[in-house]
PDB file of C-alpha atoms in Angstrom:
ATOM      1  CA  UNK A   1       4.741  16.959  72.084  1.00 41.00           C
ATOM      2  CA  UNK A   2       8.361  18.093  71.803  1.00 56.00           C
ATOM      3  CA  UNK A   3      10.028  14.705  72.357  1.00 51.00           C
ATOM      4  CA  UNK A   4      10.630  13.368  68.854  1.00 69.00           C
ATOM      5  CA  UNK A   5      10.944   9.591  68.630  1.00 75.00           C
ATOM      6  CA  UNK A   6      12.872   9.854  65.362  1.00 83.00           C
ATOM      7  CA  UNK A   7      15.380  12.368  66.727  1.00 86.00           C
ATOM      8  CA  UNK A   8      16.034   9.978  69.610  1.00 86.00           C
ATOM      9  CA  UNK A   9      17.493   7.495  67.106  1.00 93.00           C
ATOM     10  CA  UNK A  10      19.712   9.942  65.183  1.00 96.00           C
ATOM     11  CA  UNK A  11      22.951   8.766  66.861  1.00 96.00           C
ATOM     12  CA  UNK A  12      22.198   5.131  65.979  1.00 97.00           C
ATOM     13  CA  UNK A  13      21.446   6.080  62.368  1.00 98.00           C
ATOM     14  CA  UNK A  14      24.596   8.186  62.074  1.00 98.00           C
ATOM     15  CA  UNK A  15      26.689   5.181  63.128  1.00 98.00           C
ATOM     16  CA  UNK A  16      25.442   3.406  59.982  1.00 98.00           C
ATOM     17  CA  UNK A  17      26.994   5.988  57.623  1.00 98.00           C
ATOM     18  CA  UNK A  18      29.727   4.118  55.756  1.00 98.00           C
ATOM     19  CA  UNK A  19      33.304   5.259  56.183  1.00 97.00           C
ATOM     20  CA  UNK A  20      34.322   7.574  53.368  1.00 97.00           C
ATOM     21  CA  UNK A  21      30.720   8.404  52.447  1.00 98.00           C
ATOM     22  CA  UNK A  22      30.330  11.632  50.475  1.00 98.00           C
ATOM     23  CA  UNK A  23      26.696  11.721  49.342  1.00 98.00           C
ATOM     24  CA  UNK A  24      23.376  11.052  51.038  1.00 98.00           C
ATOM     25  CA  UNK A  25      19.673  11.069  50.296  1.00 98.00           C
ATOM     26  CA  UNK A  26      17.289  11.773  53.173  1.00 98.00           C
ATOM     27  CA  UNK A  27      13.789  10.607  52.187  1.00 98.00           C
ATOM     28  CA  UNK A  28      10.904  12.296  53.985  1.00 96.00           C
ATOM     29  CA  UNK A  29      13.291  14.834  55.475  1.00 96.00           C
ATOM     30  CA  UNK A  30      10.639  17.007  57.128  1.00 94.00           C
ATOM     31  CA  UNK A  31      12.315  20.205  58.275  1.00 93.00           C
ATOM     32  CA  UNK A  32      15.761  18.691  57.694  1.00 96.00           C
ATOM     33  CA  UNK A  33      17.100  17.998  61.181  1.00 95.00           C
ATOM     34  CA  UNK A  34      18.663  14.670  60.206  1.00 97.00           C
ATOM     35  CA  UNK A  35      19.819  15.998  56.819  1.00 98.00           C
ATOM     36  CA  UNK A  36      21.704  18.763  58.620  1.00 98.00           C
ATOM     37  CA  UNK A  37      23.332  16.208  60.907  1.00 98.00           C
ATOM     38  CA  UNK A  38      24.471  14.229  57.858  1.00 98.00           C
ATOM     39  CA  UNK A  39      25.862  17.407  56.295  1.00 98.00           C
ATOM     40  CA  UNK A  40      27.688  18.027  59.574  1.00 98.00           C
ATOM     41  CA  UNK A  41      29.630  14.823  58.837  1.00 98.00           C
ATOM     42  CA  UNK A  42      30.757  16.315  55.538  1.00 98.00           C
ATOM     43  CA  UNK A  43      28.197  14.648  53.265  1.00 98.00           C
ATOM     44  CA  UNK A  44      26.418  16.397  50.405  1.00 98.00           C
ATOM     45  CA  UNK A  45      22.751  15.710  51.167  1.00 98.00           C
ATOM     46  CA  UNK A  46      19.697  15.691  48.938  1.00 98.00           C
ATOM     47  CA  UNK A  47      16.798  16.120  51.377  1.00 98.00           C
ATOM     48  CA  UNK A  48      13.410  15.223  49.881  1.00 98.00           C
ATOM     49  CA  UNK A  49       9.902  15.682  51.241  1.00 97.00           C
ATOM     50  CA  UNK A  50       6.500  15.813  49.519  1.00 96.00           C
ATOM     51  CA  UNK A  51       5.113  18.254  52.112  1.00 95.00           C
ATOM     52  CA  UNK A  52       5.656  21.829  50.944  1.00 95.00           C
ATOM     53  CA  UNK A  53       5.107  23.167  54.476  1.00 95.00           C
ATOM     54  CA  UNK A  54       7.953  21.004  55.805  1.00 93.00           C
ATOM     55  CA  UNK A  55      10.398  22.079  53.088  1.00 96.00           C
ATOM     56  CA  UNK A  56       9.432  25.743  53.549  1.00 95.00           C
ATOM     57  CA  UNK A  57      10.138  25.450  57.288  1.00 94.00           C
ATOM     58  CA  UNK A  58      13.562  23.832  56.708  1.00 96.00           C
ATOM     59  CA  UNK A  59      16.397  26.254  57.461  1.00 96.00           C
ATOM     60  CA  UNK A  60      19.141  26.568  54.830  1.00 96.00           C
ATOM     61  CA  UNK A  61      22.269  24.619  55.667  1.00 97.00           C
ATOM     62  CA  UNK A  62      25.642  24.161  53.960  1.00 98.00           C
ATOM     63  CA  UNK A  63      25.757  20.807  52.198  1.00 98.00           C
ATOM     64  CA  UNK A  64      21.968  20.302  52.121  1.00 98.00           C
ATOM     65  CA  UNK A  65      19.828  20.670  48.993  1.00 98.00           C
ATOM     66  CA  UNK A  66      16.117  20.547  49.779  1.00 98.00           C
ATOM     67  CA  UNK A  67      13.700  19.126  47.212  1.00 97.00           C
ATOM     68  CA  UNK A  68       9.916  19.403  47.387  1.00 97.00           C
ATOM     69  CA  UNK A  69       9.146  16.094  45.660  1.00 97.00           C
ATOM     70  CA  UNK A  70       7.576  12.672  46.005  1.00 96.00           C
ATOM     71  CA  UNK A  71      10.311  10.048  46.095  1.00 97.00           C
ATOM     72  CA  UNK A  72       8.162   7.619  44.076  1.00 96.00           C
ATOM     73  CA  UNK A  73       8.306   9.954  41.074  1.00 94.00           C
ATOM     74  CA  UNK A  74      11.869  11.261  41.374  1.00 95.00           C
ATOM     75  CA  UNK A  75      14.624  10.325  38.977  1.00 94.00           C
ATOM     76  CA  UNK A  76      17.147   8.470  41.145  1.00 96.00           C
ATOM     77  CA  UNK A  77      20.407   7.784  39.290  1.00 95.00           C
ATOM     78  CA  UNK A  78      21.681   4.264  39.853  1.00 97.00           C
ATOM     79  CA  UNK A  79      24.636   4.029  42.230  1.00 98.00           C
ATOM     80  CA  UNK A  80      24.479   7.723  43.193  1.00 98.00           C
ATOM     81  CA  UNK A  81      24.327   7.716  47.017  1.00 98.00           C
ATOM     82  CA  UNK A  82      26.622   6.356  49.709  1.00 98.00           C
ATOM     83  CA  UNK A  83      23.888   6.594  52.346  1.00 98.00           C
ATOM     84  CA  UNK A  84      20.099   6.766  52.114  1.00 98.00           C
ATOM     85  CA  UNK A  85      17.935   7.404  55.152  1.00 98.00           C
ATOM     86  CA  UNK A  86      14.176   7.172  55.623  1.00 98.00           C
ATOM     87  CA  UNK A  87      13.006   8.292  59.069  1.00 96.00           C
ATOM     88  CA  UNK A  88       9.352   7.419  59.699  1.00 93.00           C
ATOM     89  CA  UNK A  89       8.652   7.998  56.025  1.00 95.00           C
ATOM     90  CA  UNK A  90       8.694   4.679  54.169  1.00 96.00           C
ATOM     91  CA  UNK A  91       5.144   3.859  55.322  1.00 95.00           C
ATOM     92  CA  UNK A  92       3.925   6.933  53.392  1.00 93.00           C
ATOM     93  CA  UNK A  93       4.803   5.229  50.080  1.00 96.00           C
ATOM     94  CA  UNK A  94       4.481   1.678  48.712  1.00 96.00           C
ATOM     95  CA  UNK A  95       7.099  -0.491  50.431  1.00 97.00           C
ATOM     96  CA  UNK A  96       8.360  -1.574  47.004  1.00 97.00           C
ATOM     97  CA  UNK A  97       9.926   1.895  46.754  1.00 97.00           C
ATOM     98  CA  UNK A  98      12.859   0.407  48.669  1.00 98.00           C
ATOM     99  CA  UNK A  99      13.910  -1.345  45.432  1.00 98.00           C
ATOM    100  CA  UNK A 100      14.430   2.072  43.793  1.00 97.00           C
ATOM    101  CA  UNK A 101      16.358   3.254  46.854  1.00 98.00           C
ATOM    102  CA  UNK A 102      18.468   0.074  46.817  1.00 98.00           C
ATOM    103  CA  UNK A 103      19.390   0.700  43.181  1.00 98.00           C
ATOM    104  CA  UNK A 104      20.322   4.325  43.953  1.00 98.00           C
ATOM    105  CA  UNK A 105      22.972   3.129  46.427  1.00 98.00           C
ATOM    106  CA  UNK A 106      26.617   3.119  45.404  1.00 98.00           C
ATOM    107  CA  UNK A 107      28.484  -0.164  45.970  1.00 98.00           C
ATOM    108  CA  UNK A 108      29.065  -0.419  49.716  1.00 98.00           C
ATOM    109  CA  UNK A 109      26.328   2.161  50.324  1.00 98.00           C
ATOM    110  CA  UNK A 110      23.851   1.803  53.175  1.00 98.00           C
ATOM    111  CA  UNK A 111      20.068   2.157  53.232  1.00 98.00           C
ATOM    112  CA  UNK A 112      18.857   2.922  56.767  1.00 98.00           C
ATOM    113  CA  UNK A 113      15.120   2.888  57.443  1.00 98.00           C
ATOM    114  CA  UNK A 114      13.764   3.963  60.797  1.00 97.00           C
ATOM    115  CA  UNK A 115      10.237   2.735  60.252  1.00 96.00           C
ATOM    116  CA  UNK A 116       6.909   2.526  62.009  1.00 94.00           C
ATOM    117  CA  UNK A 117       4.607  -0.479  62.238  1.00 93.00           C
ATOM    118  CA  UNK A 118       1.121  -1.051  63.669  1.00 92.00           C
ATOM    119  CA  UNK A 119       0.572  -3.210  66.722  1.00 90.00           C
ATOM    120  CA  UNK A 120      -0.931  -6.522  65.610  1.00 88.00           C
ATOM    121  CA  UNK A 121       0.766  -9.220  67.682  1.00 90.00           C
ATOM    122  CA  UNK A 122       1.242  -9.917  71.374  1.00 91.00           C
ATOM    123  CA  UNK A 123       4.907  -9.059  71.010  1.00 89.00           C
ATOM    124  CA  UNK A 124       3.993  -5.702  69.436  1.00 83.00           C
ATOM    125  CA  UNK A 125       1.690  -4.905  72.342  1.00 72.00           C
ATOM    126  CA  UNK A 126       4.315  -5.972  74.894  1.00 82.00           C
ATOM    127  CA  UNK A 127       6.879  -3.605  73.335  1.00 77.00           C
ATOM    128  CA  UNK A 128       4.289  -0.827  73.294  1.00 79.00           C
ATOM    129  CA  UNK A 129       3.514  -1.395  76.955  1.00 75.00           C
ATOM    130  CA  UNK A 130       7.240  -1.149  77.751  1.00 73.00           C
ATOM    131  CA  UNK A 131       7.513   2.095  75.744  1.00 65.00           C
ATOM    132  CA  UNK A 132       4.649   3.924  77.455  1.00 64.00           C
ATOM    133  CA  UNK A 133       6.371   4.828  80.762  1.00 60.00           C
ATOM    134  CA  UNK A 134       9.681   5.630  79.051  1.00 59.00           C
ATOM    135  CA  UNK A 135       7.823   7.814  76.551  1.00 54.00           C
ATOM    136  CA  UNK A 136       6.021   9.655  79.376  1.00 59.00           C
ATOM    137  CA  UNK A 137       9.292  10.386  81.187  1.00 61.00           C
ATOM    138  CA  UNK A 138      10.971  11.558  77.964  1.00 54.00           C
ATOM    139  CA  UNK A 139       8.039  13.843  77.147  1.00 58.00           C
ATOM    140  CA  UNK A 140       8.184  15.378  80.634  1.00 58.00           C
ATOM    141  CA  UNK A 141      11.941  15.862  80.394  1.00 62.00           C
ATOM    142  CA  UNK A 142      11.601  17.590  77.010  1.00 60.00           C
ATOM    143  CA  UNK A 143       8.509  19.670  77.833  1.00 60.00           C
ATOM    144  CA  UNK A 144       8.752  23.148  76.392  1.00 57.00           C
ATOM    145  CA  UNK A 145      11.804  22.411  74.237  1.00 58.00           C
ATOM    146  CA  UNK A 146      11.861  22.405  70.461  1.00 56.00           C
ATOM    147  CA  UNK A 147       9.041  22.851  68.023  1.00 57.00           C
ATOM    148  CA  UNK A 148       6.826  20.187  66.511  1.00 57.00           C
ATOM    149  CA  UNK A 149       7.412  19.324  62.872  1.00 55.00           C
ATOM    150  CA  UNK A 150       4.851  20.473  60.302  1.00 56.00           C
ATOM    151  CA  UNK A 151       5.326  17.193  58.401  1.00 60.00           C
ATOM    152  CA  UNK A 152       2.139  15.173  57.864  1.00 66.00           C
ATOM    153  CA  UNK A 153       1.574  12.053  59.959  1.00 73.00           C
ATOM    154  CA  UNK A 154       0.201   8.785  58.592  1.00 76.00           C
ATOM    155  CA  UNK A 155      -0.550   5.588  60.451  1.00 85.00           C
ATOM    156  CA  UNK A 156       1.527   2.631  59.258  1.00 87.00           C
ATOM    157  CA  UNK A 157      -0.340  -0.268  57.684  1.00 90.00           C
ATOM    158  CA  UNK A 158       2.266  -3.032  57.209  1.00 96.00           C
ATOM    159  CA  UNK A 159       2.936  -5.257  60.197  1.00 97.00           C
ATOM    160  CA  UNK A 160       6.511  -5.928  61.219  1.00 96.00           C
ATOM    161  CA  UNK A 161       6.121  -9.515  59.932  1.00 97.00           C
ATOM    162  CA  UNK A 162       5.016  -8.183  56.516  1.00 97.00           C
ATOM    163  CA  UNK A 163       7.926  -5.741  56.464  1.00 98.00           C
ATOM    164  CA  UNK A 164      10.345  -8.570  57.225  1.00 98.00           C
ATOM    165  CA  UNK A 165       8.913 -10.678  54.355  1.00 98.00           C
ATOM    166  CA  UNK A 166       9.028  -7.820  51.832  1.00 98.00           C
ATOM    167  CA  UNK A 167      12.526  -6.783  52.898  1.00 98.00           C
ATOM    168  CA  UNK A 168      13.810 -10.357  52.538  1.00 98.00           C
ATOM    169  CA  UNK A 169      12.660 -10.343  48.903  1.00 98.00           C
ATOM    170  CA  UNK A 170      13.734  -6.801  47.966  1.00 98.00           C
ATOM    171  CA  UNK A 171      16.762  -6.257  50.214  1.00 98.00           C
ATOM    172  CA  UNK A 172      18.494  -9.637  50.660  1.00 97.00           C
ATOM    173  CA  UNK A 173      20.792  -9.576  53.664  1.00 97.00           C
ATOM    174  CA  UNK A 174      19.056  -6.625  55.330  1.00 98.00           C
ATOM    175  CA  UNK A 175      18.773  -6.685  59.097  1.00 98.00           C
ATOM    176  CA  UNK A 176      15.654  -5.547  60.925  1.00 98.00           C
ATOM    177  CA  UNK A 177      15.617  -4.795  64.645  1.00 97.00           C
ATOM    178  CA  UNK A 178      12.580  -3.853  66.674  1.00 96.00           C
ATOM    179  CA  UNK A 179      13.174  -0.681  68.683  1.00 93.00           C
ATOM    180  CA  UNK A 180      11.382   1.059  71.510  1.00 84.00           C
ATOM    181  CA  UNK A 181       8.987   3.894  70.670  1.00 80.00           C
ATOM    182  CA  UNK A 182       7.024   1.986  68.020  1.00 84.00           C
ATOM    183  CA  UNK A 183       9.915   1.834  65.567  1.00 93.00           C
ATOM    184  CA  UNK A 184      12.096  -0.671  63.754  1.00 97.00           C
ATOM    185  CA  UNK A 185      15.508  -0.202  62.175  1.00 98.00           C
ATOM    186  CA  UNK A 186      16.188  -1.759  58.794  1.00 98.00           C
ATOM    187  CA  UNK A 187      19.798  -1.643  57.584  1.00 98.00           C
ATOM    188  CA  UNK A 188      20.897  -2.809  54.161  1.00 98.00           C
ATOM    189  CA  UNK A 189      24.361  -2.584  52.567  1.00 98.00           C
ATOM    190  CA  UNK A 190      24.655  -2.834  48.795  1.00 98.00           C
ATOM    191  CA  UNK A 191      27.368  -5.249  47.671  1.00 93.00           C
TER     192      UNK A 191
END
C-alpha cells in the first residue's frame, strides 16, 4: 500500500507548529518524511525512532538529526522543544510517556499526536465504515507511487475513550478530534 494515512494529515499537523518555533522533536519518525517537512519550515528537528531499519533508510536532510533510540529512555531536557510530533507512534509506548513529552515543551510549545485507536464502540465502527470507500479510492489513486515505510506496525490497544481520560489527567486543556482513516488528533499547548 503506497497511500500513507499519516502523510495525508501532514498539512493539518504543520498548521499546529507555533509561530516563531525553532526546535522540534519528531517521535517515531520512521524514515523522516514529517521531520524533513518540519525542517523545511526552518526548524531544527531531532527525529527519533527505535527501529534501526527505519533510521537507516532515512535520507540525510539539512536541519534533521536522526536518533536511533526509544523515547521512553531518552534524556529529554525540560522546556527544550517548541513543537513535538508523534505520528502513529504513541501507541507503541505507555501513554504516560506524554507527561515526559509535555515537560520537554517550551512555554507556548505544542504537542501534536496523530494517534491510532482500536474500534470498540458503535461510533468507532461507523467512522471505520465511512473510511473504507475513501481509503479504497485513495489507494487506487496512489497505486505505484512511493515506497512503504520499513517502520514496525503495532495494533493500538487504548480505546479513544481511554485516551481521552488519560489525556485529561496528563495534558489538561488538550483537544482530541476523531479523524478519518482510523486516527485521532490530540493537540496540547504548554502554558
